[in-house]
Amino acid sequence: MPALSVLLGAFIRPEAAVGALFFPSYLIGLREGLEMVLVVSVLVAYLVKTGRRQHLLPVWGGVAAAVVLSVGFGAVLSYVSSTVLGGPGQELFDAITSVIAVALVTWMIFWMRRTARQLSGELRGKLDDAVGLGLGAVVGIAFASVVREGLETTLLFFASAQGAVSATPLVGLAAGLATAVVLGFALYAGAVRINLSRFFTISGVLLVFVAAGIFKYGVHDFQEAGVLPGLTTYAYDASAWLQPGSWYGAVLDGVFHISAQPTVLEVVAYLAYLVPVLTLFLLPGRSARTTPTTRSEPVDAHA
């Protein structure tokens, strides 16, 4: 075992443990980005299939406006947290945004599990209605379909990357979004076919762990802001073997949010969220029992 630790440490040095910061952001970018890309693919494919190519430019205009608003929202969050606020005010702001982000991601993963199969039809119906109302409505449906995911991604990333002292989380988010765009284009072109039901299940489980960690750190921020007690009441102290600067400490903290010296309230919050949410998410849904084809349904953006 010591030999294995030395061997892994040689390849994953403490300074290279930024991968632990990279992975959660990459997952957020990939999962949320793929949802946005799939939405855009459905809209574009439907317009092309129905001979309405003249409406493609308004759709892309709505998508661009949603992206700009999402980036601007992230800039505002960062500015308010780092410049406008300070001390307990900043900690309280970060704590509140963390709780909101956890609520949003929890709603999102259950909503996607429940409605993914009907999403394409709903989008096509809304787009039909929008085309009948004119150019502004087409822009609006594209904007509304993307901006929700964009704002959600921004808030979730902001909460996940709090306290980072490097650009690694931002690089991870960008890499995840880039992967989602490439994968979405390949799906649209028919080059690949993947089981999206399985993908969203696996990524949903990983996001539950990410959300549990965000909730845990949100509780810690509430403690630092003086809203909650117990800032120095630790559940355990594993710093003797779980060193924060080590590769394994960084991986455990970055991926599963297992830190060396958490407070009692942090551990309670982590488990109180993780156990019930993960259990409910993994329970077979009603749609899975009534529509067994969900298990192996490939996705084709032209369908």
mmCIF file of C-alpha atoms in Angstrom:
data_model
loop_
_atom_site.group_PDB
_atom_site.id
_atom_site.type_symbol
_atom_site.label_atom_id
_atom_site.label_comp_id
_atom_site.label_asym_id
_atom_site.label_seq_id
_atom_site.Cartn_x
_atom_site.Cartn_y
_atom_site.Cartn_z
ATOM 1 C CA MET A 1 0.000 0.000 0.000
ATOM 2 C CA PRO A 2 2.752 2.566 0.762
ATOM 3 C CA ALA A 3 4.373 1.633 -2.547
ATOM 4 C CA LEU A 4 1.081 2.281 -4.371
ATOM 5 C CA SER A 5 0.738 5.659 -2.668
ATOM 6 C CA VAL A 6 4.265 6.638 -3.673
ATOM 7 C CA LEU A 7 3.682 5.473 -7.249
ATOM 8 C CA LEU A 8 0.421 7.404 -7.612
ATOM 9 C CA GLY A 9 1.947 10.404 -5.910
ATOM 10 C CA ALA A 10 4.699 10.431 -8.503
ATOM 11 C CA PHE A 11 2.128 10.819 -11.275
ATOM 12 C CA ILE A 12 -0.431 12.929 -9.375
ATOM 13 C CA ARG A 13 1.645 15.408 -7.421
ATOM 14 C CA PRO A 14 0.025 17.938 -5.071
ATOM 15 C CA GLU A 15 0.407 20.703 -7.624
ATOM 16 C CA ALA A 16 -1.151 18.397 -10.214
ATOM 17 C CA ALA A 17 -4.083 17.633 -7.964
ATOM 18 C CA VAL A 18 -5.872 20.505 -9.643
ATOM 19 C CA GLY A 19 -7.677 17.714 -11.467
ATOM 20 C CA ALA A 20 -9.805 17.423 -8.359
ATOM 21 C CA LEU A 21 -10.905 21.031 -8.943
ATOM 22 C CA PHE A 22 -11.214 20.412 -12.669
ATOM 23 C CA PHE A 23 -13.593 17.443 -12.518
ATOM 24 C CA PRO A 24 -16.649 18.994 -10.783
ATOM 25 C CA SER A 25 -16.554 22.014 -13.101
ATOM 26 C CA TYR A 26 -16.061 19.784 -16.136
ATOM 27 C CA LEU A 27 -19.066 17.691 -15.093
ATOM 28 C CA ILE A 28 -21.208 20.817 -14.683
ATOM 29 C CA GLY A 29 -20.155 22.097 -18.100
ATOM 30 C CA LEU A 30 -20.700 18.743 -19.788
ATOM 31 C CA ARG A 31 -24.066 17.973 -18.232
ATOM 32 C CA GLU A 32 -25.588 21.438 -18.486
ATOM 33 C CA GLY A 33 -23.920 22.129 -21.824
ATOM 34 C CA LEU A 34 -25.301 18.952 -23.365
ATOM 35 C CA GLU A 35 -28.795 19.887 -22.241
ATOM 36 C CA MET A 36 -28.450 23.286 -23.933
ATOM 37 C CA VAL A 37 -26.961 21.759 -27.072
ATOM 38 C CA LEU A 38 -29.744 19.189 -27.315
ATOM 39 C CA VAL A 39 -32.370 21.913 -26.994
ATOM 40 C CA VAL A 40 -30.751 23.933 -29.792
ATOM 41 C CA SER A 41 -30.365 20.796 -31.918
ATOM 42 C CA VAL A 42 -34.057 19.999 -31.629
ATOM 43 C CA LEU A 43 -35.032 23.536 -32.637
ATOM 44 C CA VAL A 44 -32.604 23.679 -35.575
ATOM 45 C CA ALA A 45 -33.403 20.179 -36.833
ATOM 46 C CA TYR A 46 -37.141 20.857 -36.704
ATOM 47 C CA LEU A 47 -36.841 24.103 -38.654
ATOM 48 C CA VAL A 48 -34.663 22.439 -41.289
ATOM 49 C CA LYS A 49 -36.969 19.442 -41.560
ATOM 50 C CA THR A 50 -40.080 21.601 -41.971
ATOM 51 C CA GLY A 51 -38.482 23.922 -44.540
ATOM 52 C CA ARG A 52 -38.297 26.980 -42.301
ATOM 53 C CA ARG A 53 -34.630 27.797 -42.692
ATOM 54 C CA GLN A 54 -35.422 31.514 -42.705
ATOM 55 C CA HIS A 55 -36.096 31.208 -38.971
ATOM 56 C CA LEU A 56 -32.645 29.757 -38.172
ATOM 57 C CA LEU A 57 -31.034 33.179 -37.773
ATOM 58 C CA PRO A 58 -33.583 34.333 -35.150
ATOM 59 C CA VAL A 59 -33.062 31.066 -33.266
ATOM 60 C CA TRP A 60 -29.300 31.609 -33.187
ATOM 61 C CA GLY A 61 -29.929 35.215 -32.146
ATOM 62 C CA GLY A 62 -31.967 34.025 -29.183
ATOM 63 C CA VAL A 63 -29.273 31.506 -28.261
ATOM 64 C CA ALA A 64 -26.574 34.186 -28.440
ATOM 65 C CA ALA A 65 -28.607 36.544 -26.248
ATOM 66 C CA ALA A 66 -29.076 33.772 -23.661
ATOM 67 C CA VAL A 67 -25.332 33.067 -23.616
ATOM 68 C CA VAL A 68 -24.494 36.770 -23.181
ATOM 69 C CA LEU A 69 -26.983 37.097 -20.319
ATOM 70 C CA SER A 70 -25.583 33.988 -18.600
ATOM 71 C CA VAL A 71 -21.994 35.251 -18.849
ATOM 72 C CA GLY A 72 -23.085 38.655 -17.585
ATOM 73 C CA PHE A 73 -24.887 37.028 -14.670
ATOM 74 C CA GLY A 74 -21.694 35.211 -13.736
ATOM 75 C CA ALA A 75 -19.709 38.459 -13.899
ATOM 76 C CA VAL A 76 -22.229 40.167 -11.618
ATOM 77 C CA LEU A 77 -22.092 37.329 -9.094
ATOM 78 C CA SER A 78 -18.306 37.427 -9.045
ATOM 79 C CA TYR A 79 -18.203 41.217 -8.753
ATOM 80 C CA VAL A 80 -20.716 41.357 -5.921
ATOM 81 C CA SER A 81 -18.990 38.575 -3.992
ATOM 82 C CA SER A 82 -15.402 39.782 -4.383
ATOM 83 C CA THR A 83 -15.733 43.569 -4.670
ATOM 84 C CA VAL A 84 -19.004 44.889 -3.287
ATOM 85 C CA LEU A 85 -19.161 42.640 -0.250
ATOM 86 C CA GLY A 86 -16.472 41.704 2.229
ATOM 87 C CA GLY A 87 -16.041 39.745 5.435
ATOM 88 C CA PRO A 88 -19.261 38.290 6.858
ATOM 89 C CA GLY A 89 -21.287 39.891 4.065
ATOM 90 C CA GLN A 90 -19.363 37.992 1.414
ATOM 91 C CA GLU A 91 -19.641 34.733 3.350
ATOM 92 C CA LEU A 92 -23.383 35.206 3.718
ATOM 93 C CA PHE A 93 -23.770 35.988 0.010
ATOM 94 C CA ASP A 94 -21.764 32.899 -0.949
ATOM 95 C CA ALA A 95 -23.808 30.769 1.442
ATOM 96 C CA ILE A 96 -27.118 31.954 0.013
ATOM 97 C CA THR A 97 -26.003 31.407 -3.582
ATOM 98 C CA SER A 98 -24.832 27.912 -2.618
ATOM 99 C CA VAL A 99 -28.220 26.990 -1.188
ATOM 100 C CA ILE A 100 -30.006 28.380 -4.258
ATOM 101 C CA ALA A 101 -27.651 26.457 -6.546
ATOM 102 C CA VAL A 102 -28.296 23.213 -4.657
ATOM 103 C CA ALA A 103 -32.065 23.734 -4.906
ATOM 104 C CA LEU A 104 -31.814 24.399 -8.650
ATOM 105 C CA VAL A 105 -29.585 21.428 -9.465
ATOM 106 C CA THR A 106 -31.796 19.119 -7.380
ATOM 107 C CA TRP A 107 -34.897 20.272 -9.231
ATOM 108 C CA MET A 108 -33.073 20.005 -12.552
ATOM 109 C CA ILE A 109 -31.894 16.410 -12.223
ATOM 110 C CA PHE A 110 -35.345 15.178 -11.173
ATOM 111 C CA TRP A 111 -37.076 17.278 -13.834
ATOM 112 C CA MET A 112 -34.801 15.941 -16.549
ATOM 113 C CA ARG A 113 -35.372 12.347 -15.409
ATOM 114 C CA ARG A 114 -39.128 12.857 -15.541
ATOM 115 C CA THR A 115 -39.570 14.858 -18.748
ATOM 116 C CA ALA A 116 -36.590 14.058 -20.992
ATOM 117 C CA ARG A 117 -38.636 11.824 -23.301
ATOM 118 C CA GLN A 118 -41.286 14.497 -23.902
ATOM 119 C CA LEU A 119 -38.867 17.429 -24.180
ATOM 120 C CA SER A 120 -38.430 17.251 -27.955
ATOM 121 C CA GLY A 121 -42.163 17.246 -28.649
ATOM 122 C CA GLU A 122 -42.782 20.136 -26.258
ATOM 123 C CA LEU A 123 -40.073 22.235 -27.913
ATOM 124 C CA ARG A 124 -41.438 21.569 -31.396
ATOM 125 C CA GLY A 125 -44.939 22.529 -30.291
ATOM 126 C CA LYS A 126 -43.728 25.783 -28.731
ATOM 127 C CA LEU A 127 -41.689 26.577 -31.828
ATOM 128 C CA ASP A 128 -44.719 26.029 -34.058
ATOM 129 C CA ASP A 129 -46.669 28.501 -31.954
ATOM 130 C CA ALA A 130 -43.776 30.975 -31.991
ATOM 131 C CA VAL A 131 -43.417 30.828 -35.785
ATOM 132 C CA GLY A 132 -47.079 31.727 -36.094
ATOM 133 C CA LEU A 133 -46.608 34.765 -33.859
ATOM 134 C CA GLY A 134 -43.647 36.219 -35.737
ATOM 135 C CA LEU A 135 -39.901 36.860 -35.540
ATOM 136 C CA GLY A 136 -39.843 38.097 -31.960
ATOM 137 C CA ALA A 137 -41.584 34.983 -30.693
ATOM 138 C CA VAL A 138 -39.054 32.728 -32.432
ATOM 139 C CA VAL A 139 -36.203 34.623 -30.785
ATOM 140 C CA GLY A 140 -38.053 34.409 -27.477
ATOM 141 C CA ILE A 141 -38.587 30.645 -27.552
ATOM 142 C CA ALA A 142 -34.916 30.035 -28.394
ATOM 143 C CA PHE A 143 -33.815 32.511 -25.717
ATOM 144 C CA ALA A 144 -36.099 31.068 -23.034
ATOM 145 C CA SER A 145 -35.117 27.487 -23.850
ATOM 146 C CA VAL A 146 -31.409 28.202 -23.412
ATOM 147 C CA VAL A 147 -31.261 30.939 -20.791
ATOM 148 C CA ARG A 148 -32.673 28.748 -18.027
ATOM 149 C CA GLU A 149 -29.878 26.229 -18.476
ATOM 150 C CA GLY A 150 -27.323 29.009 -18.885
ATOM 151 C CA LEU A 151 -28.246 30.822 -15.678
ATOM 152 C CA GLU A 152 -28.426 27.530 -13.834
ATOM 153 C CA THR A 153 -24.965 26.581 -15.086
ATOM 154 C CA THR A 154 -23.542 29.943 -14.043
ATOM 155 C CA LEU A 155 -24.990 29.798 -10.548
ATOM 156 C CA LEU A 156 -23.972 26.179 -10.028
ATOM 157 C CA PHE A 157 -20.432 26.862 -11.247
ATOM 158 C CA PHE A 158 -20.140 29.958 -9.051
ATOM 159 C CA ALA A 159 -21.185 27.967 -5.982
ATOM 160 C CA SER A 160 -18.915 25.046 -6.853
ATOM 161 C CA ALA A 161 -15.819 27.158 -7.568
ATOM 162 C CA GLN A 162 -15.991 29.348 -4.465
ATOM 163 C CA GLY A 163 -12.636 29.589 -2.735
ATOM 164 C CA ALA A 164 -10.636 28.452 -5.766
ATOM 165 C CA VAL A 165 -7.345 30.324 -6.105
ATOM 166 C CA SER A 166 -6.609 29.302 -9.681
ATOM 167 C CA ALA A 167 -8.333 29.272 -13.047
ATOM 168 C CA THR A 168 -8.685 25.486 -12.975
ATOM 169 C CA PRO A 169 -12.473 25.437 -12.337
ATOM 170 C CA LEU A 170 -13.008 27.871 -15.217
ATOM 171 C CA VAL A 171 -10.866 25.716 -17.498
ATOM 172 C CA GLY A 172 -12.868 22.664 -16.428
ATOM 173 C CA LEU A 173 -16.162 24.399 -17.171
ATOM 174 C CA ALA A 174 -14.927 25.525 -20.590
ATOM 175 C CA ALA A 175 -13.690 22.026 -21.402
ATOM 176 C CA GLY A 176 -17.024 20.509 -20.373
ATOM 177 C CA LEU A 177 -18.969 22.972 -22.514
ATOM 178 C CA ALA A 178 -16.643 22.342 -25.471
ATOM 179 C CA THR A 179 -17.111 18.588 -25.104
ATOM 180 C CA ALA A 180 -20.884 19.076 -24.998
ATOM 181 C CA VAL A 181 -20.808 21.153 -28.191
ATOM 182 C CA VAL A 182 -18.714 18.550 -30.034
ATOM 183 C CA LEU A 183 -20.910 15.721 -28.792
ATOM 184 C CA GLY A 184 -24.073 17.611 -29.682
ATOM 185 C CA PHE A 185 -22.816 18.319 -33.192
ATOM 186 C CA ALA A 186 -21.925 14.633 -33.627
ATOM 187 C CA LEU A 187 -25.426 13.673 -32.478
ATOM 188 C CA TYR A 188 -27.010 16.144 -34.875
ATOM 189 C CA ALA A 189 -24.867 14.909 -37.768
ATOM 190 C CA GLY A 190 -25.747 11.307 -36.940
ATOM 191 C CA ALA A 191 -22.093 10.412 -36.362
ATOM 192 C CA VAL A 192 -22.776 9.015 -32.889
ATOM 193 C CA ARG A 193 -25.768 7.570 -31.071
ATOM 194 C CA ILE A 194 -25.722 7.430 -27.296
ATOM 195 C CA ASN A 195 -28.153 6.339 -24.625
ATOM 196 C CA LEU A 196 -29.021 9.725 -23.139
ATOM 197 C CA SER A 197 -31.170 8.144 -20.452
ATOM 198 C CA ARG A 198 -28.127 6.334 -19.096
ATOM 199 C CA PHE A 199 -25.907 9.385 -19.527
ATOM 200 C CA PHE A 200 -28.245 11.633 -17.548
ATOM 201 C CA THR A 201 -28.603 8.974 -14.845
ATOM 202 C CA ILE A 202 -24.839 8.618 -14.336
ATOM 203 C CA SER A 203 -24.168 12.349 -14.544
ATOM 204 C CA GLY A 204 -27.124 12.938 -12.225
ATOM 205 C CA VAL A 205 -25.584 10.694 -9.557
ATOM 206 C CA LEU A 206 -22.279 12.556 -9.830
ATOM 207 C CA LEU A 207 -24.074 15.897 -9.652
ATOM 208 C CA VAL A 208 -25.809 14.798 -6.456
ATOM 209 C CA PHE A 209 -22.358 14.401 -4.875
ATOM 210 C CA VAL A 210 -21.341 17.816 -6.229
ATOM 211 C CA ALA A 211 -24.534 19.389 -4.856
ATOM 212 C CA ALA A 212 -24.003 17.723 -1.456
ATOM 213 C CA GLY A 213 -20.544 19.264 -1.329
ATOM 214 C CA ILE A 214 -21.875 22.688 -2.317
ATOM 215 C CA PHE A 215 -24.513 22.427 0.418
ATOM 216 C CA LYS A 216 -21.811 21.444 2.894
ATOM 217 C CA TYR A 217 -19.665 24.447 2.009
ATOM 218 C CA GLY A 218 -22.752 26.659 2.105
ATOM 219 C CA VAL A 219 -23.312 25.619 5.713
ATOM 220 C CA HIS A 220 -19.652 26.399 6.423
ATOM 221 C CA ASP A 221 -20.124 29.892 4.938
ATOM 222 C CA PHE A 222 -23.181 30.406 7.141
ATOM 223 C CA GLN A 223 -20.997 29.475 10.113
ATOM 224 C CA GLU A 224 -18.262 31.880 9.076
ATOM 225 C CA ALA A 225 -20.870 34.614 8.657
ATOM 226 C CA GLY A 226 -22.063 33.983 12.225
ATOM 227 C CA VAL A 227 -25.533 32.831 11.177
ATOM 228 C CA LEU A 228 -24.976 29.249 12.328
ATOM 229 C CA PRO A 229 -22.961 28.127 15.361
ATOM 230 C CA GLY A 230 -20.292 25.451 15.655
ATOM 231 C CA LEU A 231 -17.532 26.856 13.457
ATOM 232 C CA THR A 232 -14.880 25.303 15.706
ATOM 233 C CA THR A 233 -16.870 22.189 16.650
ATOM 234 C CA TYR A 234 -15.312 19.535 14.445
ATOM 235 C CA ALA A 235 -16.867 16.183 13.629
ATOM 236 C CA TYR A 236 -13.435 14.583 13.284
ATOM 237 C CA ASP A 237 -9.833 15.483 12.559
ATOM 238 C CA ALA A 238 -8.238 13.333 9.867
ATOM 239 C CA SER A 239 -5.515 15.823 8.948
ATOM 240 C CA ALA A 240 -2.847 13.379 10.170
ATOM 241 C CA TRP A 241 -3.494 11.085 7.200
ATOM 242 C CA LEU A 242 -5.845 13.094 4.952
ATOM 243 C CA GLN A 243 -3.509 15.956 4.169
ATOM 244 C CA PRO A 244 -5.130 18.717 2.092
ATOM 245 C CA GLY A 245 -1.945 19.198 0.071
ATOM 246 C CA SER A 246 -1.713 15.531 -0.914
ATOM 247 C CA TRP A 247 -3.028 14.140 -4.196
ATOM 248 C CA TYR A 248 -5.501 11.804 -2.484
ATOM 249 C CA GLY A 249 -6.699 14.544 -0.123
ATOM 250 C CA ALA A 250 -7.304 16.844 -3.076
ATOM 251 C CA VAL A 251 -9.174 14.128 -4.978
ATOM 252 C CA LEU A 252 -11.397 13.195 -2.026
ATOM 253 C CA ASP A 253 -12.155 16.834 -1.277
ATOM 254 C CA GLY A 254 -12.570 17.937 -4.884
ATOM 255 C CA VAL A 255 -14.693 15.024 -6.112
ATOM 256 C CA PHE A 256 -16.514 13.713 -3.037
ATOM 257 C CA HIS A 257 -16.040 16.756 -0.745
ATOM 258 C CA ILE A 258 -14.541 14.690 2.049
ATOM 259 C CA SER A 259 -12.311 17.133 3.928
ATOM 260 C CA ALA A 260 -9.856 16.536 6.736
ATOM 261 C CA GLN A 261 -11.534 18.659 9.417
ATOM 262 C CA PRO A 262 -15.223 19.393 8.784
ATOM 263 C CA THR A 263 -17.545 20.791 11.391
ATOM 264 C CA VAL A 264 -20.379 18.739 12.826
ATOM 265 C CA LEU A 265 -22.975 20.806 10.969
ATOM 266 C CA GLU A 266 -21.086 20.354 7.678
ATOM 267 C CA VAL A 267 -21.175 16.568 8.015
ATOM 268 C CA VAL A 268 -24.840 16.608 9.047
ATOM 269 C CA ALA A 269 -25.729 18.814 6.081
ATOM 270 C CA TYR A 270 -23.731 16.666 3.657
ATOM 271 C CA LEU A 271 -25.361 13.402 4.737
ATOM 272 C CA ALA A 272 -28.825 14.932 5.198
ATOM 273 C CA TYR A 273 -28.757 15.958 1.542
ATOM 274 C CA LEU A 274 -26.789 13.117 -0.040
ATOM 275 C CA VAL A 275 -28.566 10.080 1.415
ATOM 276 C CA PRO A 276 -32.238 10.926 0.735
ATOM 277 C CA VAL A 277 -31.654 12.699 -2.597
ATOM 278 C CA LEU A 278 -29.450 9.944 -3.986
ATOM 279 C CA THR A 279 -31.913 7.295 -2.800
ATOM 280 C CA LEU A 280 -34.880 9.040 -4.419
ATOM 281 C CA PHE A 281 -32.968 9.658 -7.627
ATOM 282 C CA LEU A 282 -31.977 6.010 -7.985
ATOM 283 C CA LEU A 283 -35.462 4.684 -7.287
ATOM 284 C CA PRO A 284 -37.096 3.451 -10.498
ATOM 285 C CA GLY A 285 -39.458 6.123 -11.763
ATOM 286 C CA ARG A 286 -42.990 5.487 -12.944
ATOM 287 C CA SER A 287 -42.035 6.323 -16.513
ATOM 288 C CA ALA A 288 -39.266 3.722 -16.437
ATOM 289 C CA ARG A 289 -41.792 1.036 -15.413
ATOM 290 C CA THR A 290 -44.401 1.999 -17.987
ATOM 291 C CA THR A 291 -41.999 2.665 -20.877
ATOM 292 C CA PRO A 292 -39.261 0.056 -20.777
ATOM 293 C CA THR A 293 -37.778 1.325 -24.049
ATOM 294 C CA THR A 294 -36.237 4.182 -22.088
ATOM 295 C CA ARG A 295 -33.345 1.928 -21.162
ATOM 296 C CA SER A 296 -31.951 1.658 -24.642
ATOM 297 C CA GLU A 297 -33.428 4.548 -26.589
ATOM 298 C CA PRO A 298 -30.777 6.090 -28.841
ATOM 299 C CA VAL A 299 -31.035 9.748 -29.677
ATOM 300 C CA ASP A 300 -31.150 11.207 -33.122
ATOM 301 C CA ALA A 301 -31.551 14.989 -33.374
ATOM 302 C CA HIS A 302 -33.422 14.535 -36.676
ATOM 303 C CA ALA A 303 -36.055 12.294 -35.142
#
